[in-house]
PDB file of C-alpha atoms and ligand atoms in Angstrom:
ATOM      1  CA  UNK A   1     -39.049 -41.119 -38.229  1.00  0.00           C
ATOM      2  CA  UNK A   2     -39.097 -43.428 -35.174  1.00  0.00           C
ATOM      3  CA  UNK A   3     -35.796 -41.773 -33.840  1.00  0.00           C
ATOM      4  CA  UNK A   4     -36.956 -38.435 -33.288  1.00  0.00           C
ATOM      5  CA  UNK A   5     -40.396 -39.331 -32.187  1.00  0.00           C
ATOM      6  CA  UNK A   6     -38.902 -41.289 -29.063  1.00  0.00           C
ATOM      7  CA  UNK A   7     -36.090 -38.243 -28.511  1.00  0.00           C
ATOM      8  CA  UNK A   8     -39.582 -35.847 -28.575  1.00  0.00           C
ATOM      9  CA  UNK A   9     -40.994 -38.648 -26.006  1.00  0.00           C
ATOM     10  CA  UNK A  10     -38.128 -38.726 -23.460  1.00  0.00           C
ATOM     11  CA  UNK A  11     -37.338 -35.292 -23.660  1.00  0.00           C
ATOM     12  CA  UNK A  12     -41.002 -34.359 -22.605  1.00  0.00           C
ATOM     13  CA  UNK A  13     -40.781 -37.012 -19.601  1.00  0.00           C
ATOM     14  CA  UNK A  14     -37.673 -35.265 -18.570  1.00  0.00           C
ATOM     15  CA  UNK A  15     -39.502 -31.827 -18.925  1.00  0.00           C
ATOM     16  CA  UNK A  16     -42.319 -33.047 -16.755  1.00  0.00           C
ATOM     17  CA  UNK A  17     -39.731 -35.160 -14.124  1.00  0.00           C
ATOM     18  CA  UNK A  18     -37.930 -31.670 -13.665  1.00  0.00           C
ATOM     19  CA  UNK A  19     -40.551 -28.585 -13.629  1.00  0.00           C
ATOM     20  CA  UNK A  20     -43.441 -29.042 -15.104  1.00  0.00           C
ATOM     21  CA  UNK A  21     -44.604 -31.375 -11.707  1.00  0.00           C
ATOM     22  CA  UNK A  22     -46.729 -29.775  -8.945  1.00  0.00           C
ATOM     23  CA  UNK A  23     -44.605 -29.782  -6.119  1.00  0.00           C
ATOM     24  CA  UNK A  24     -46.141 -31.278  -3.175  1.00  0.00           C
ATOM     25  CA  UNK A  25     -44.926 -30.299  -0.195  1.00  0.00           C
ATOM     26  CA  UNK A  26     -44.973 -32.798   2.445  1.00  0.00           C
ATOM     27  CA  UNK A  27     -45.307 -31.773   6.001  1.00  0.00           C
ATOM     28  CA  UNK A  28     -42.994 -33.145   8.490  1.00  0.00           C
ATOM     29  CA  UNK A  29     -43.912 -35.269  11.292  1.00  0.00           C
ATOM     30  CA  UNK A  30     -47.533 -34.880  11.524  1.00  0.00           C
ATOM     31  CA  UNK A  31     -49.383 -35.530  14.514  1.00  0.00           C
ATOM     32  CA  UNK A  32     -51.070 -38.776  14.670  1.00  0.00           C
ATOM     33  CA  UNK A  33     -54.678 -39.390  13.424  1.00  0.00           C
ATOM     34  CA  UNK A  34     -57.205 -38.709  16.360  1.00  0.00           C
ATOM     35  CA  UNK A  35     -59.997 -40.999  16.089  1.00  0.00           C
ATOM     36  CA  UNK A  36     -61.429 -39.941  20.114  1.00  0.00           C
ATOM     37  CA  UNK A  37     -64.455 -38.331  21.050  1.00  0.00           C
ATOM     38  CA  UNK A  38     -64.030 -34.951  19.763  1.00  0.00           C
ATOM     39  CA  UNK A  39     -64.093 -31.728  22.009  1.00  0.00           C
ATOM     40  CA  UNK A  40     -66.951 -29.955  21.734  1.00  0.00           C
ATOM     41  CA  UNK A  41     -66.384 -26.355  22.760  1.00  0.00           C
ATOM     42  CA  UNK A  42     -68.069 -25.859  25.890  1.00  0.00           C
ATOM     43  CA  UNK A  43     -69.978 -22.618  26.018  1.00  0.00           C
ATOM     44  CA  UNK A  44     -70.133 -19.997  28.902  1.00  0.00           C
ATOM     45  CA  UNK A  45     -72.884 -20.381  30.667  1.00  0.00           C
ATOM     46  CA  UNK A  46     -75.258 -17.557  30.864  1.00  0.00           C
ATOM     47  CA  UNK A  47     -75.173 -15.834  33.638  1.00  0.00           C
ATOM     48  CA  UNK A  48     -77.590 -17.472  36.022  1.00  0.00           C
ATOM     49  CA  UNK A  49     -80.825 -15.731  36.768  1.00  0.00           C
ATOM     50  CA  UNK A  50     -80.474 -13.553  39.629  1.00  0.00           C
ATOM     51  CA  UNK A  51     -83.785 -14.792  42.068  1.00  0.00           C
ATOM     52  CA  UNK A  52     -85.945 -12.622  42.614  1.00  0.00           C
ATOM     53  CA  UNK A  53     -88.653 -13.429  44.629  1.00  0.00           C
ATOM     54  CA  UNK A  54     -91.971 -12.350  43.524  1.00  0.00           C
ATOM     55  CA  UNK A  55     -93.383  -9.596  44.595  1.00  0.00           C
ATOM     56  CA  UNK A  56     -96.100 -10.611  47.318  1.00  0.00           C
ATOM     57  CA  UNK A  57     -99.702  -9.876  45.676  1.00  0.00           C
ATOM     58  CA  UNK A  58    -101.493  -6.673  47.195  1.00  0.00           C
ATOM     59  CA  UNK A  59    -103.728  -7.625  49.988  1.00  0.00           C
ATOM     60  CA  UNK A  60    -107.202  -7.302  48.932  1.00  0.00           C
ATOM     61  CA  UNK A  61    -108.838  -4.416  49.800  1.00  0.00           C
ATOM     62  CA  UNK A  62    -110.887  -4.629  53.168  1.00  0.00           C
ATOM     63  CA  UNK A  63    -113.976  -4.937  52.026  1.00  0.00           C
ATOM     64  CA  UNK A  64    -115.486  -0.853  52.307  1.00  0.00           C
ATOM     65  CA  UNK A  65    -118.138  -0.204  54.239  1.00  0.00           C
ATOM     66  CA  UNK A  66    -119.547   2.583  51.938  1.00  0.00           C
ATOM     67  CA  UNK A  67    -119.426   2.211  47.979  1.00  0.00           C
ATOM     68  CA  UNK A  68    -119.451   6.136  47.202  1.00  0.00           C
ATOM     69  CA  UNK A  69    -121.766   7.489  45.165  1.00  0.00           C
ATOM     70  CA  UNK A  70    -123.662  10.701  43.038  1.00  0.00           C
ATOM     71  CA  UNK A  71    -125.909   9.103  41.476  1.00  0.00           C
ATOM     72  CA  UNK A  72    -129.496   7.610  41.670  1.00  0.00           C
ATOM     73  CA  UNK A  73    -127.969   4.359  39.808  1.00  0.00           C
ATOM     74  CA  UNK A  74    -126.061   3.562  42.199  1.00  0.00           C
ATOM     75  CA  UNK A  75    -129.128   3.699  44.771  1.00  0.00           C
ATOM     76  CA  UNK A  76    -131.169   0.556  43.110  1.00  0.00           C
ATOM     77  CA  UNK A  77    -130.223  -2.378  44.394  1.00  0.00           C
ATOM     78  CA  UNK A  78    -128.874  -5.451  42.014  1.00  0.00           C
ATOM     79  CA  UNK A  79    -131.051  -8.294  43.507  1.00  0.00           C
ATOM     80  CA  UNK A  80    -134.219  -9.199  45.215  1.00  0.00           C
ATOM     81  CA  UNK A  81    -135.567  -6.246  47.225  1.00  0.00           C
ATOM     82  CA  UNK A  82    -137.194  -5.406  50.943  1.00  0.00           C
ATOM     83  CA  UNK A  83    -140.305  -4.093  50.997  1.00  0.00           C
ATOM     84  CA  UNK A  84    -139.332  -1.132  52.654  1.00  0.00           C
ATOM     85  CA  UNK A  85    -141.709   1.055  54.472  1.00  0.00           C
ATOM     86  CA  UNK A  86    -140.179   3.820  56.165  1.00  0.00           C
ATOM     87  CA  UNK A  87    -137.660   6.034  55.650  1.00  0.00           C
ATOM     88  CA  UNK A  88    -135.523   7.171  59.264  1.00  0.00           C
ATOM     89  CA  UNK A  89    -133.145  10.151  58.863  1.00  0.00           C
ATOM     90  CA  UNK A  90    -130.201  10.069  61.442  1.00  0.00           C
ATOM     91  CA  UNK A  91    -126.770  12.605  62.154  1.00  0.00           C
ATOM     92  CA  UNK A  92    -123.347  11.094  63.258  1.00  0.00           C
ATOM     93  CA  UNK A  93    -124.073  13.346  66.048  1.00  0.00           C
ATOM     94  CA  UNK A  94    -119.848  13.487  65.434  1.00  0.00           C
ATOM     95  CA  UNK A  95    -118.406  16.748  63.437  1.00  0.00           C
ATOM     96  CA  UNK A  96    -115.849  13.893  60.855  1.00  0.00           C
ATOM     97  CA  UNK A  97    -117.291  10.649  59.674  1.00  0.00           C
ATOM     98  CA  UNK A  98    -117.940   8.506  56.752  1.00  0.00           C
ATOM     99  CA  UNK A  99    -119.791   4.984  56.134  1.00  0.00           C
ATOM    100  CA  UNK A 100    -116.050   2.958  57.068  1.00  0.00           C
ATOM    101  CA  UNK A 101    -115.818   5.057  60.203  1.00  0.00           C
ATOM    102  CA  UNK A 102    -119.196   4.198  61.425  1.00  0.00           C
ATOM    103  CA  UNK A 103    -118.993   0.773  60.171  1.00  0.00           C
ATOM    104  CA  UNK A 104    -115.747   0.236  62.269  1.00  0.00           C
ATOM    105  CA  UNK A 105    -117.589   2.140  65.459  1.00  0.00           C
ATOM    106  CA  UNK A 106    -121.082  -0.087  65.071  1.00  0.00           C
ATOM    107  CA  UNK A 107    -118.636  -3.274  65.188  1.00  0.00           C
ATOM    108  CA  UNK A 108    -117.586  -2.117  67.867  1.00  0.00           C
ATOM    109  CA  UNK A 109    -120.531  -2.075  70.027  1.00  0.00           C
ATOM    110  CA  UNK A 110    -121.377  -5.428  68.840  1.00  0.00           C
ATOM    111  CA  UNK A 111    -123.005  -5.380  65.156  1.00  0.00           C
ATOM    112  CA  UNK A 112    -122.557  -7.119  62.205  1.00  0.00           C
ATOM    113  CA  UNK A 113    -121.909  -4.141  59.916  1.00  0.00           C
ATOM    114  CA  UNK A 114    -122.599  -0.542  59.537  1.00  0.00           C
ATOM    115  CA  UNK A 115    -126.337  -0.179  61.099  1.00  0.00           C
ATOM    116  CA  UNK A 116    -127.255   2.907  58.048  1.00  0.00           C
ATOM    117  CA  UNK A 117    -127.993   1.947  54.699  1.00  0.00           C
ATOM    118  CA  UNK A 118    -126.843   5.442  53.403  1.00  0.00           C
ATOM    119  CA  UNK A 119    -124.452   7.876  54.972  1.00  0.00           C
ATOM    120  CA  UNK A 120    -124.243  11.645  53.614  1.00  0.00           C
ATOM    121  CA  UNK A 121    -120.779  12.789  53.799  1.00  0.00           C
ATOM    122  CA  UNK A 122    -119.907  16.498  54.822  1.00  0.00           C
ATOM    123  CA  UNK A 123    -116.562  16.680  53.124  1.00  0.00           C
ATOM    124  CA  UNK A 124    -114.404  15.477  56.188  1.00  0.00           C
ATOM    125  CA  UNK A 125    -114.257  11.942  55.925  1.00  0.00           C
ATOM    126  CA  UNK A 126    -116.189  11.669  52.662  1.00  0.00           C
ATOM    127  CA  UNK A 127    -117.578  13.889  50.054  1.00  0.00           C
ATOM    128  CA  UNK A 128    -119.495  17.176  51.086  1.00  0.00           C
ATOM    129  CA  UNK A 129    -122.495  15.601  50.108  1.00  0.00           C
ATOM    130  CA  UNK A 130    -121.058  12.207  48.933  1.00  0.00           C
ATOM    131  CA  UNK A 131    -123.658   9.196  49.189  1.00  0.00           C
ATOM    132  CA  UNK A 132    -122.399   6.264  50.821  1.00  0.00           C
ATOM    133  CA  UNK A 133    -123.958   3.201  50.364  1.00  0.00           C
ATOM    134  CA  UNK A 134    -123.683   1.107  52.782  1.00  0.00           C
ATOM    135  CA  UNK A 135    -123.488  -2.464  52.949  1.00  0.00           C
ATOM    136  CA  UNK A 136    -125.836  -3.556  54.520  1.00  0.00           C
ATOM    137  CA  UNK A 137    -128.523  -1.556  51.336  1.00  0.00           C
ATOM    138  CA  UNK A 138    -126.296  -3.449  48.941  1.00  0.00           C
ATOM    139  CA  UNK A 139    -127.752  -6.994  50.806  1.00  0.00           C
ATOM    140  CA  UNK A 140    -130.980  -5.582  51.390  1.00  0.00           C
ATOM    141  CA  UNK A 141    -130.767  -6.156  54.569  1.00  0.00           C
ATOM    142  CA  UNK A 142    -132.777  -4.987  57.775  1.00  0.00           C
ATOM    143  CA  UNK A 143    -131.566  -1.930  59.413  1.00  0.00           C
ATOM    144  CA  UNK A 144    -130.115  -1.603  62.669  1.00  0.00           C
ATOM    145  CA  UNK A 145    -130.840   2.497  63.173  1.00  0.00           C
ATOM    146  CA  UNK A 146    -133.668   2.429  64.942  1.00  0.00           C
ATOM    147  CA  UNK A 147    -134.268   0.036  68.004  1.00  0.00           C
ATOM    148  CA  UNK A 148    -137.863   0.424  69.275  1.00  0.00           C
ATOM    149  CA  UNK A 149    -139.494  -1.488  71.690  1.00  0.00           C
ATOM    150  CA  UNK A 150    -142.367  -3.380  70.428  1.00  0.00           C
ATOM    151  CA  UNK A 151    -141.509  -1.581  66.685  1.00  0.00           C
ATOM    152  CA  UNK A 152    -139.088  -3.812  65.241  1.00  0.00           C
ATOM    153  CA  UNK A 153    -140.490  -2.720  61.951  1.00  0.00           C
ATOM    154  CA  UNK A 154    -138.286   0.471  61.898  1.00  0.00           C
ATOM    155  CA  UNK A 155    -135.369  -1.510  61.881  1.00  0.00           C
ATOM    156  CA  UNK A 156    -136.504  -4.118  59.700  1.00  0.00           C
ATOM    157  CA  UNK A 157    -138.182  -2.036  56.979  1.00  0.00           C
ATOM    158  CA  UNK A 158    -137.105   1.347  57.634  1.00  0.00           C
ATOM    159  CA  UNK A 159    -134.280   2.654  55.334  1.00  0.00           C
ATOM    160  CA  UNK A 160    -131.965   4.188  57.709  1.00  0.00           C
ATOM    161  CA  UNK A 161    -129.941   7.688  56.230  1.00  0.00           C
ATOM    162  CA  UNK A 162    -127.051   8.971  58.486  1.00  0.00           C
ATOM    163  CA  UNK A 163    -125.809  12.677  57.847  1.00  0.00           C
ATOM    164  CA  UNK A 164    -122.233  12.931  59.087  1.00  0.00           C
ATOM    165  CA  UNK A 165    -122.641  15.939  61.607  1.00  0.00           C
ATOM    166  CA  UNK A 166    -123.604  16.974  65.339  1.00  0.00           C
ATOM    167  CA  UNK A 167    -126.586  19.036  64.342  1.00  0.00           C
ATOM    168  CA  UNK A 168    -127.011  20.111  68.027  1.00  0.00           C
ATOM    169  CA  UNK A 169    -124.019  22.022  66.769  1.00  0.00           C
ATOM    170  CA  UNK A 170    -123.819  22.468  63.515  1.00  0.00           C
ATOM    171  CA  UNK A 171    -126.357  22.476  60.578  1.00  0.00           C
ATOM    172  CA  UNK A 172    -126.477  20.444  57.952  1.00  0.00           C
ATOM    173  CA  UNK A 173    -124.938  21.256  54.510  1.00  0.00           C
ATOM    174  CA  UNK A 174    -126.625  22.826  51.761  1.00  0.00           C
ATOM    175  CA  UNK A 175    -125.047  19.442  50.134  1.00  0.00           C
ATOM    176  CA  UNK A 176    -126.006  17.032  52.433  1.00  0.00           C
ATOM    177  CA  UNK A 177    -129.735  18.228  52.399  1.00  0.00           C
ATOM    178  CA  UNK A 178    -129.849  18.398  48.429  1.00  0.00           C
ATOM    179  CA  UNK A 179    -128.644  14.809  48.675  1.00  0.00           C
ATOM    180  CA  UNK A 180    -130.681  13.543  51.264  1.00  0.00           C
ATOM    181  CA  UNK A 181    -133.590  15.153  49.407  1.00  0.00           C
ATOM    182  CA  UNK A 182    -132.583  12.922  46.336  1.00  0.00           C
ATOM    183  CA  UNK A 183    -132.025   9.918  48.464  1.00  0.00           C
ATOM    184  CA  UNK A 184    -135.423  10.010  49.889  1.00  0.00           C
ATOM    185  CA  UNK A 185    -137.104  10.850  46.667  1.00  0.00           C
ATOM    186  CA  UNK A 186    -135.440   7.721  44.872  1.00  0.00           C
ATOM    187  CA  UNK A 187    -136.714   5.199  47.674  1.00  0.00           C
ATOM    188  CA  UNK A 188    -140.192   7.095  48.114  1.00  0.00           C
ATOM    189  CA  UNK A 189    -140.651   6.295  44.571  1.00  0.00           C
ATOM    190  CA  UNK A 190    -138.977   2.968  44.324  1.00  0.00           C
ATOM    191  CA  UNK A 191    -140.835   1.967  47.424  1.00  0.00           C
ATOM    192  CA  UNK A 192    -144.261   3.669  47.149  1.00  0.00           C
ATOM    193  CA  UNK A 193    -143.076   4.967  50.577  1.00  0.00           C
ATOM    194  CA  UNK A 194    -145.675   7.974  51.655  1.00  0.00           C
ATOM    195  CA  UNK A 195    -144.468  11.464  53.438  1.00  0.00           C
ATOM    196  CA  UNK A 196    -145.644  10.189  56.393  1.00  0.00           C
ATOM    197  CA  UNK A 197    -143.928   7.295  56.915  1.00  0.00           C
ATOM    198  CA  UNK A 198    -140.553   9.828  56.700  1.00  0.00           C
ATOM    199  CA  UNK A 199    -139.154  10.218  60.280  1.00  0.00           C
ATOM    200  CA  UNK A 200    -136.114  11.818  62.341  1.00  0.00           C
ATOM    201  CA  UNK A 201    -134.987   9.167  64.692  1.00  0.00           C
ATOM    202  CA  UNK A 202    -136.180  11.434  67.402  1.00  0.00           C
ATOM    203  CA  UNK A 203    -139.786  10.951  66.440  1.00  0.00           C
ATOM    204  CA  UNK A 204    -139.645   7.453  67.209  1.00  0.00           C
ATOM    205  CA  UNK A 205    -137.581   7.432  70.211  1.00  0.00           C
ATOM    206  CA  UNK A 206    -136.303   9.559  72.560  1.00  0.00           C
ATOM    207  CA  UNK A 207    -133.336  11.082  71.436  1.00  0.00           C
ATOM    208  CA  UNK A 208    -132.595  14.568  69.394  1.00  0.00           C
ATOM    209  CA  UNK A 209    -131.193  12.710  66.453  1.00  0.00           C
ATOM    210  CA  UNK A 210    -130.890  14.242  64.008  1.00  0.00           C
ATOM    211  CA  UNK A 211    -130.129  17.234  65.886  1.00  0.00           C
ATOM    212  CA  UNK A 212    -132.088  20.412  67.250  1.00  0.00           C
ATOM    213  CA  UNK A 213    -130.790  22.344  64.176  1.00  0.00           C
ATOM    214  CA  UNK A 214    -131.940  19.575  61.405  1.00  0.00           C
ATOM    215  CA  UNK A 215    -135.122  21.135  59.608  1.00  0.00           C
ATOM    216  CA  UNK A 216    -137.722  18.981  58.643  1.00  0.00           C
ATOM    217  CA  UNK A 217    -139.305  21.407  56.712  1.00  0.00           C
ATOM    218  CA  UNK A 218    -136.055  22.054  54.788  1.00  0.00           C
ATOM    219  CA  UNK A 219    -136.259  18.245  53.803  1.00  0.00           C
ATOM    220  CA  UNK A 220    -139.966  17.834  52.925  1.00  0.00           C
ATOM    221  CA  UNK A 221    -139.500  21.463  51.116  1.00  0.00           C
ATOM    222  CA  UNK A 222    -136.947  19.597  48.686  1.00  0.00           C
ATOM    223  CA  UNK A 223    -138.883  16.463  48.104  1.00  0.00           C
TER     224      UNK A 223
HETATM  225 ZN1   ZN B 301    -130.205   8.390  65.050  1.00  0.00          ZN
END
């Protein structure tokens, strides 16, 4: 029994020496081991930003002379009021015009700001009956409409309404006199402002403003 249990032995070694092994295949000269830093890829870099400078910020708005308006809410003042007394009614005595116009001409001459508190647009510059209000209403400040010697009180409590127009020429609008009419109601009431304490600037001073062919009775008709 011992015989052919060592043939069986040696003939499977021989089996296994010959074929039954994994062949290994052995590469050929291969490169040495690398033990150095190792590469890191290096990655495109993006594309840089192409500078743009920003754009410059809008200038602010000039500050307008006239903040348009419709309506009656637009009328009350946001603060502390004047204790207005009198209500002056003016023309451009110019056929175009509008509150930044006439703010630009009053600088002009001198003033701080756009002497009217309202201007009543004839649909040139402004509105065909477009309220302005003017700067100088949203401050509450005195007027500078109506220079009278030894009656500074028209100027500084007298409401001061300019209707863009040469009424020596031209009449008022059907418009402009509806507005004005609503103008002069809101501050009559507001104010406690009697009828007769309404004036053309030619009442109070020699001049024809608000023109020959303004109607007073037209106004006091509408209020
Ligand atoms: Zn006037």
């Amino acid at each position: 029994m011992r015989k052919p249990l060592a043939a069986l032995v040696s003939l499977g070694l021989l089996a296994w020496a010959c074929g039954c092994q994994k062949q290994v295949r052995l590469v050929e000269n291969p490169p040495p081991p690398y033990f150095g830093p190792r590469t890191v890829a290096t990655l495109t870099p993006p594309p840089s930003p192409v500078y743009r400078p920003a754009p410059a910020p809008a200038p602010a708005p000039a500050p307008s002379a006239g903040r348009a308006s419709w309506g009656e809410a637009a009328w009350i003042p946001g603060g502390a009021e004047r204790a207005w007394q009198f209500i002056v009614v003016h023309h451009s005595a110019t056929p175009t015009g509008s509150a930044d116009q006439f703010d630009r001409m009053h600088k002009a001459k001198g003033w701080d700001e756009l002497g009217y508190h309202f201007v009543i647009g004839n649909g040139t510059l402004s509105g065909n009956g477009e309220v302005e209000v003017g700067s100088r209403w949203v401050k509450q400040k005195h007027g500078a409409h109506t220079k009278v010697a030894g009656h500074p009180e028209y100027n500084d409590l007298g409401i001061g309404i300019c209707l863009v127009g040469n009424f020596d020429i031209t009449r008022p609008s059907e418009a402009q006199m509806d507005s004005l009419a609503r103008v002069v109601r809101c501050v009559m009431n507001r104010y406690g402002i009697s009828r007769s304490h309404i004036y053309g600037h030619g009442q109070l001073k020699p001049t024809d403003c608000p023109g020959r062919n303004f109607s007073y009775n037209d106004l006091f008709r509408r209020l």
